[in-house]
Coordinates of C-alpha atoms and ligand atoms in Angstrom, one line a residue:
Chain K
X469 CA -30.2 -2.2 5.5
X470 CA -30.1 -0.1 2.9
X471 CA -27.2 1.7 0.7
X472 CA -25.4 3.4 2.6
X473 CA -24.6 1.1 5.3
X474 CA -24.1 -1.5 2.7
X475 CA -20.9 1.0 1.3
X476 CA -19.7 1.3 4.8
X477 CA -20.0 -1.9 5.4
X478 CA -18.1 -3.9 2.3
X479 CA -14.2 -3.8 4.3
X480 CA -14.9 -5.4 6.9
X481 CA -17.3 -7.8 4.5
X482 CA -14.5 -8.4 2.2
X483 CA -12.1 -8.6 5.5
X484 CA -13.9 -11.2 7.4
X485 CA -15.1 -9.3 10.2
X486 CA -18.8 -8.7 10.5
X487 CA -20.6 -10.9 12.3
X488 CA -23.0 -13.0 11.5
X489 CA -27.0 -10.9 11.5
X490 CA -25.0 -7.8 9.9
X491 CA -23.2 -10.1 6.9
X492 CA -26.6 -12.3 6.4
X493 CA -28.3 -8.7 6.1
X494 CA -25.9 -6.8 3.8
X495 CA -25.9 -10.0 1.2
X496 CA -29.9 -9.5 1.5
X497 CA -30.0 -6.0 0.4
X498 CA -26.4 -7.0 -2.4
X499 CA -29.3 -9.4 -3.7
X500 CA -31.8 -6.6 -4.0
X501 CA -29.8 -4.3 -5.2
X502 CA -27.8 -3.7 -9.0
X503 CA -26.0 -1.1 -8.0
X504 CA -25.1 -1.7 -4.7
X505 CA -23.9 -4.8 -5.8
X506 CA -21.2 -2.9 -9.4
X507 CA -20.4 -1.3 -6.3
X508 CA -18.8 -3.8 -4.8
X509 CA -17.4 -5.7 -7.6
X510 CA -15.3 -1.8 -8.8
X511 CA -14.2 -1.5 -5.2
X512 CA -12.8 -5.2 -5.5
X513 CA -10.9 -4.2 -8.8
X514 CA -9.9 -1.4 -7.3
X515 CA -7.9 -3.1 -4.5
X516 CA -6.0 -5.6 -7.3
X517 CA -5.3 -2.5 -9.3
X518 CA -3.8 -1.3 -6.4
X519 CA -1.8 -4.4 -6.2
X520 CA -1.3 -4.6 -9.5
X521 CA -0.5 -1.5 -10.3
X522 CA 3.1 -1.4 -8.5
X523 CA 4.0 -4.8 -9.9
X524 CA 7.2 -4.3 -11.6
X525 CA 7.6 -6.3 -14.9
X526 CA 11.0 -8.9 -14.1
X527 CA 12.6 -6.7 -16.5
X528 CA 12.9 -3.5 -14.6
X529 CA 14.3 -5.8 -11.5
X530 CA 16.1 -3.3 -9.6
X531 CA 19.8 -3.1 -9.4
X532 CA 21.0 -1.8 -6.7
X533 CA 23.3 1.0 -7.5
X534 CA 27.5 -0.2 -6.0
X535 CA 28.2 2.6 -5.3
X536 CA 24.3 2.9 -2.4
X537 CA 25.9 -0.6 -1.6
X538 CA 29.2 1.2 -0.8
X539 CA 28.3 3.6 0.7
X540 CA 25.7 2.3 2.9
X541 CA 28.6 -0.6 4.0
X542 CA 30.4 2.6 4.5
X543 CA 27.8 3.6 6.9
X544 CA 28.4 1.3 8.5
X545 CA 32.0 2.4 9.7
X546 CA 30.9 4.9 11.2
X547 CA 28.2 4.1 13.5
Chain D
X1297 CA 24.9 -3.5 -14.5
X1298 CA 25.8 -5.6 -11.9
X1299 CA 25.2 -9.4 -11.7
X1300 CA 21.6 -11.0 -11.2
X1301 CA 20.5 -10.7 -7.9
X1302 CA 22.0 -12.5 -4.6
X1303 CA 19.0 -15.6 -3.7
X1304 CA 17.8 -14.3 -0.1
X1305 CA 19.2 -16.5 2.1
X1306 CA 16.9 -20.1 3.2
X1307 CA 15.5 -20.6 6.8
X1308 CA 18.7 -22.1 7.9
X1309 CA 20.7 -19.1 6.8
X1310 CA 19.2 -17.2 8.8
X1311 CA 20.3 -17.6 11.8
X1312 CA 23.8 -17.9 10.7
X1313 CA 23.4 -14.0 9.6
X1314 CA 22.1 -13.5 12.8
X1315 CA 24.7 -14.2 14.3
X1316 CA 27.3 -13.2 12.2
X1317 CA 25.4 -9.4 12.5
X1318 CA 25.1 -9.8 16.0
X1319 CA 29.2 -10.7 15.9
X1320 CA 29.5 -7.6 13.9
X1321 CA 30.6 -9.1 11.4
X1322 CA 31.7 -7.7 8.0
X1323 CA 31.0 -10.4 5.7
X1324 CA 27.1 -11.0 7.4
X1325 CA 26.4 -7.0 6.8
X1326 CA 27.5 -7.5 2.8
X1327 CA 25.2 -10.3 2.4
X1328 CA 21.8 -8.5 4.0
X1329 CA 22.4 -5.6 2.0
X1330 CA 23.5 -7.5 -1.1
X1331 CA 20.3 -9.9 -0.3
X1332 CA 18.0 -7.1 0.5
X1333 CA 18.9 -4.2 -0.4
X1334 CA 17.3 -4.7 -4.3
X1335 CA 13.4 -5.5 -2.9
X1336 CA 13.8 -2.9 0.1
X1337 CA 14.8 0.1 -2.9
X1338 CA 11.7 -0.5 -4.3
X1339 CA 9.8 -0.4 -1.5
X1340 CA 11.0 3.0 -0.5
X1341 CA 10.0 3.9 -4.0
X1342 CA 6.8 3.0 -3.8
X1343 CA 6.3 5.4 -0.6
X1344 CA 8.4 7.6 -1.6
X1345 CA 8.1 8.4 -4.9
X1346 CA 11.8 9.6 -6.4
X1347 CA 14.7 7.7 -6.9
X1348 CA 16.6 10.4 -5.0
X1349 CA 15.0 10.0 -2.3
X1350 CA 14.2 5.8 -2.3
X1351 CA 17.9 5.7 -2.2
X1352 CA 18.7 7.9 1.0
X1353 CA 15.9 6.2 2.1
X1354 CA 18.3 3.1 2.2
X1355 CA 20.8 4.4 3.3
X1356 CA 18.7 6.0 6.2
X1357 CA 17.7 2.5 7.0
X1358 CA 20.4 0.8 6.7
X1359 CA 22.5 2.9 9.3
X1360 CA 19.8 2.6 11.8
X1361 CA 19.5 -1.4 10.8
X1362 CA 23.2 -1.3 12.2
X1363 CA 22.5 0.2 15.5
X1364 CA 19.8 -1.6 17.1
X1365 CA 21.2 -4.6 15.0
X1366 CA 21.0 -5.7 19.2
X1367 CA 17.5 -5.1 20.2
X1368 CA 16.1 -7.1 17.0
X1369 CA 14.5 -10.1 18.6
X1370 CA 14.8 -12.7 16.0
X1371 CA 11.2 -13.9 16.8
X1372 CA 9.7 -11.7 13.7
X1373 CA 12.4 -12.8 10.1
X1374 CA 15.0 -10.6 9.2
X1375 CA 13.5 -9.4 6.2
X1376 CA 10.3 -8.2 7.5
X1377 CA 12.3 -6.4 10.6
X1378 CA 14.4 -4.3 7.3
X1379 CA 11.2 -3.8 5.3
X1380 CA 9.6 -1.9 8.4
X1381 CA 12.4 0.3 9.1
X1382 CA 11.8 0.8 5.3
X1383 CA 9.2 1.8 5.9
X1384 CA 9.3 4.0 8.9
X1385 CA 12.2 5.5 6.7
X1386 CA 9.9 6.2 3.8
X1387 CA 7.5 8.0 5.7
X1388 CA 9.7 10.1 7.8
X1389 CA 10.5 11.4 4.8
X1390 CA 7.0 12.1 3.2
X1391 CA 6.0 14.1 6.8
X1392 CA 9.1 16.3 6.3
X1393 CA 8.9 17.1 3.2
X1394 CA 4.6 17.9 3.7
X1395 CA 4.0 21.1 1.1
X1396 CA 0.2 22.3 1.1
X1397 CA -2.2 21.6 3.9
X1398 CA -3.9 18.1 2.8
X1399 CA -7.2 17.7 0.4
X1400 CA -10.3 16.7 1.6
X1401 CA -11.3 13.5 0.5
X1402 CA -14.5 14.2 0.5
X1403 CA -15.6 15.0 -2.8
X1404 CA -14.7 11.2 -3.4
X1405 CA -16.4 9.5 -1.3
X1406 CA -20.1 8.2 -2.4
X1407 CA -22.7 10.9 -1.1
X1408 CA -26.5 9.4 -0.4
X1409 CA -30.2 11.1 -0.3
X1410 CA -32.0 10.9 2.8
X1411 CA -33.5 7.7 2.9
X1412 CA -29.8 6.1 2.2
X1413 CA -29.8 5.7 -1.2
X1414 CA -26.4 7.2 -3.5
X1415 CA -26.8 9.9 -5.1
X1416 CA -25.6 9.1 -8.0
X1417 CA -25.8 5.5 -8.5
X1418 CA -23.0 3.5 -9.1
X1419 CA -22.6 3.3 -13.4
X1420 CA -21.0 0.1 -15.1
X1421 CA -17.6 0.0 -16.0
X1422 CA -16.2 -1.7 -18.8
X1423 CA -16.1 -5.4 -19.8
X1424 CA -12.2 -6.6 -18.2
X1425 CA -11.5 -3.5 -16.3
X1426 CA -9.4 -6.1 -14.6
X1427 CA -8.0 -7.8 -17.5
X1428 CA -6.7 -3.6 -18.1
X1429 CA -4.5 -3.9 -15.6
X1430 CA -2.4 -5.8 -17.5
X1431 CA -1.3 -3.2 -19.5
X1432 CA 1.9 -0.8 -18.7
X1433 CA -0.5 2.2 -19.4
X1434 CA -2.7 1.1 -17.5
X1435 CA -0.7 0.3 -14.8
X1436 CA 0.3 3.9 -14.9
X1437 CA -2.3 5.3 -14.6
X1438 CA -3.6 3.7 -11.9
X1439 CA -0.4 4.8 -10.0
X1440 CA -0.6 8.5 -11.5
X1441 CA -4.6 7.8 -9.5
X1442 CA -3.5 6.6 -6.3
X1443 CA -0.5 9.9 -6.6
X1444 CA -3.8 11.9 -6.5
X1445 CA -5.6 10.6 -3.2
X1446 CA -4.1 13.2 0.3
X1447 CA -1.5 11.8 1.5
X1448 CA -3.0 10.1 4.7
X1449 CA -5.1 7.7 3.2
X1450 CA -2.6 7.6 0.0
X1451 CA -0.6 6.3 3.3
X1452 CA -2.4 3.7 4.7
X1453 CA -3.6 2.1 2.0
X1454 CA 0.1 1.8 0.5
X1455 CA 1.0 0.6 3.2
X1456 CA -2.2 -1.9 3.0
X1457 CA -3.2 -3.1 0.1
X1458 CA 0.3 -2.8 -1.5
X1459 CA 2.9 -3.7 1.1
X1460 CA 0.7 -5.3 2.2
X1461 CA 1.6 -4.4 6.5
X1462 CA -1.8 -6.0 8.7
X1463 CA -4.1 -3.4 10.2
X1464 CA -2.2 -3.4 13.7
X1465 CA 1.3 -2.8 12.5
X1466 CA 0.0 0.5 9.9
X1467 CA -1.8 2.0 13.2
X1468 CA 1.9 1.1 15.1
X1469 CA 3.8 2.5 12.7
X1470 CA 1.5 6.2 12.0
X1471 CA 0.5 5.1 15.9
X1472 CA -3.7 5.6 15.8
X1473 CA -5.9 2.9 16.5
X1474 CA -6.5 0.1 14.8
X1475 CA -10.0 1.0 13.3
X1476 CA -8.6 4.8 12.6
X1477 CA -6.3 2.5 10.1
X1478 CA -9.4 0.5 8.8
X1479 CA -11.6 3.9 8.4
X1480 CA -8.9 5.0 6.7
X1481 CA -8.6 2.0 4.0
X1482 CA -12.2 1.8 3.7
X1483 CA -12.2 5.8 1.9
X1484 CA -9.0 5.4 0.2
X1485 CA -10.2 2.8 -1.8
X1486 CA -13.8 4.7 -2.0
X1487 CA -11.5 7.7 -3.2
X1488 CA -9.7 5.8 -6.1
X1489 CA -12.3 3.3 -7.0
X1490 CA -14.0 6.9 -8.2
X1491 CA -10.9 8.4 -9.9
X1492 CA -11.2 5.1 -11.8
X1493 CA -14.3 5.3 -12.6
X1494 CA -13.8 8.5 -14.6
X1495 CA -11.8 5.7 -16.6
X1496 CA -13.5 2.5 -16.7
X1497 CA -16.6 4.4 -15.9
X1498 CA -19.2 2.8 -18.8
X1499 CA -22.2 4.6 -18.2
X1500 CA -23.3 9.5 -17.6
X1501 CA -24.1 8.1 -14.0
X1502 CA -21.4 6.9 -13.4
X1503 CA -18.5 8.9 -15.6
X1504 CA -20.0 11.9 -13.7
X1505 CA -19.4 10.9 -10.9
X1506 CA -15.8 11.1 -9.8
X1507 CA -15.4 14.0 -12.1
X1508 CA -17.9 15.6 -10.3
X1509 CA -15.4 17.6 -8.5
Ligands
ZN2276 ZN1 -28.3 -1.0 -2.4

């Protein structure tokens, strides 16, 4: 396996969707290719970053304006 | 402002609530709105970006839910069902305001030589890039980079990695195949990695990769 194939396999590798032989080849390549190892690690950090980027601090928890709630409830009467 | 959010109903209460909704009970609808609207407003805001649009989306979503409650089959949780309606309305809102033609994502994807090696191999990232995410300023930065992604890629990234919907659900919502969703998600993550590399990369080669467009 070369770097291009390795990088293409990352998503399916992380999702546990690679068949055994491809998974083995992927891991063999990673073990001998530090740049692909770094790429995989950074890909993982990127996914974590996405998840964390939208975690609001508890104090910023959304209060829905009462006017909006009332508008929503009123809209049901028109349905 | 308003008092603390009402806790979501327990599983046991869900059946009672659903029965109330089906019977057209005003109290049941109000309970539904008060227990779910805070979380759903946040969902809408994450996808459409602005507060104003998010409020419109929320209103449209509940109106749609009220109309179709009779068709809710009860094999999903009410909250999951509502979440999907909000996401769908938010996507429609995004589409309706689509402005410029979508930029290509290619410049943000890794390029390879004929022998299969990366043109610019991944450099090192600063120590503790993941720890840095505890800082609000870094999270703001990440959100800004996500907003730089071409819309169709940003959408898939939001739905899969942030809303944590299944590949199958996202494919159905976007009217495409599961494979297409996987390909788009992979590219979106790769592109975002390149954008984050501009900040977290420590070596010249690494830092140059994202900036070369
Ligand atoms: Zn490699």
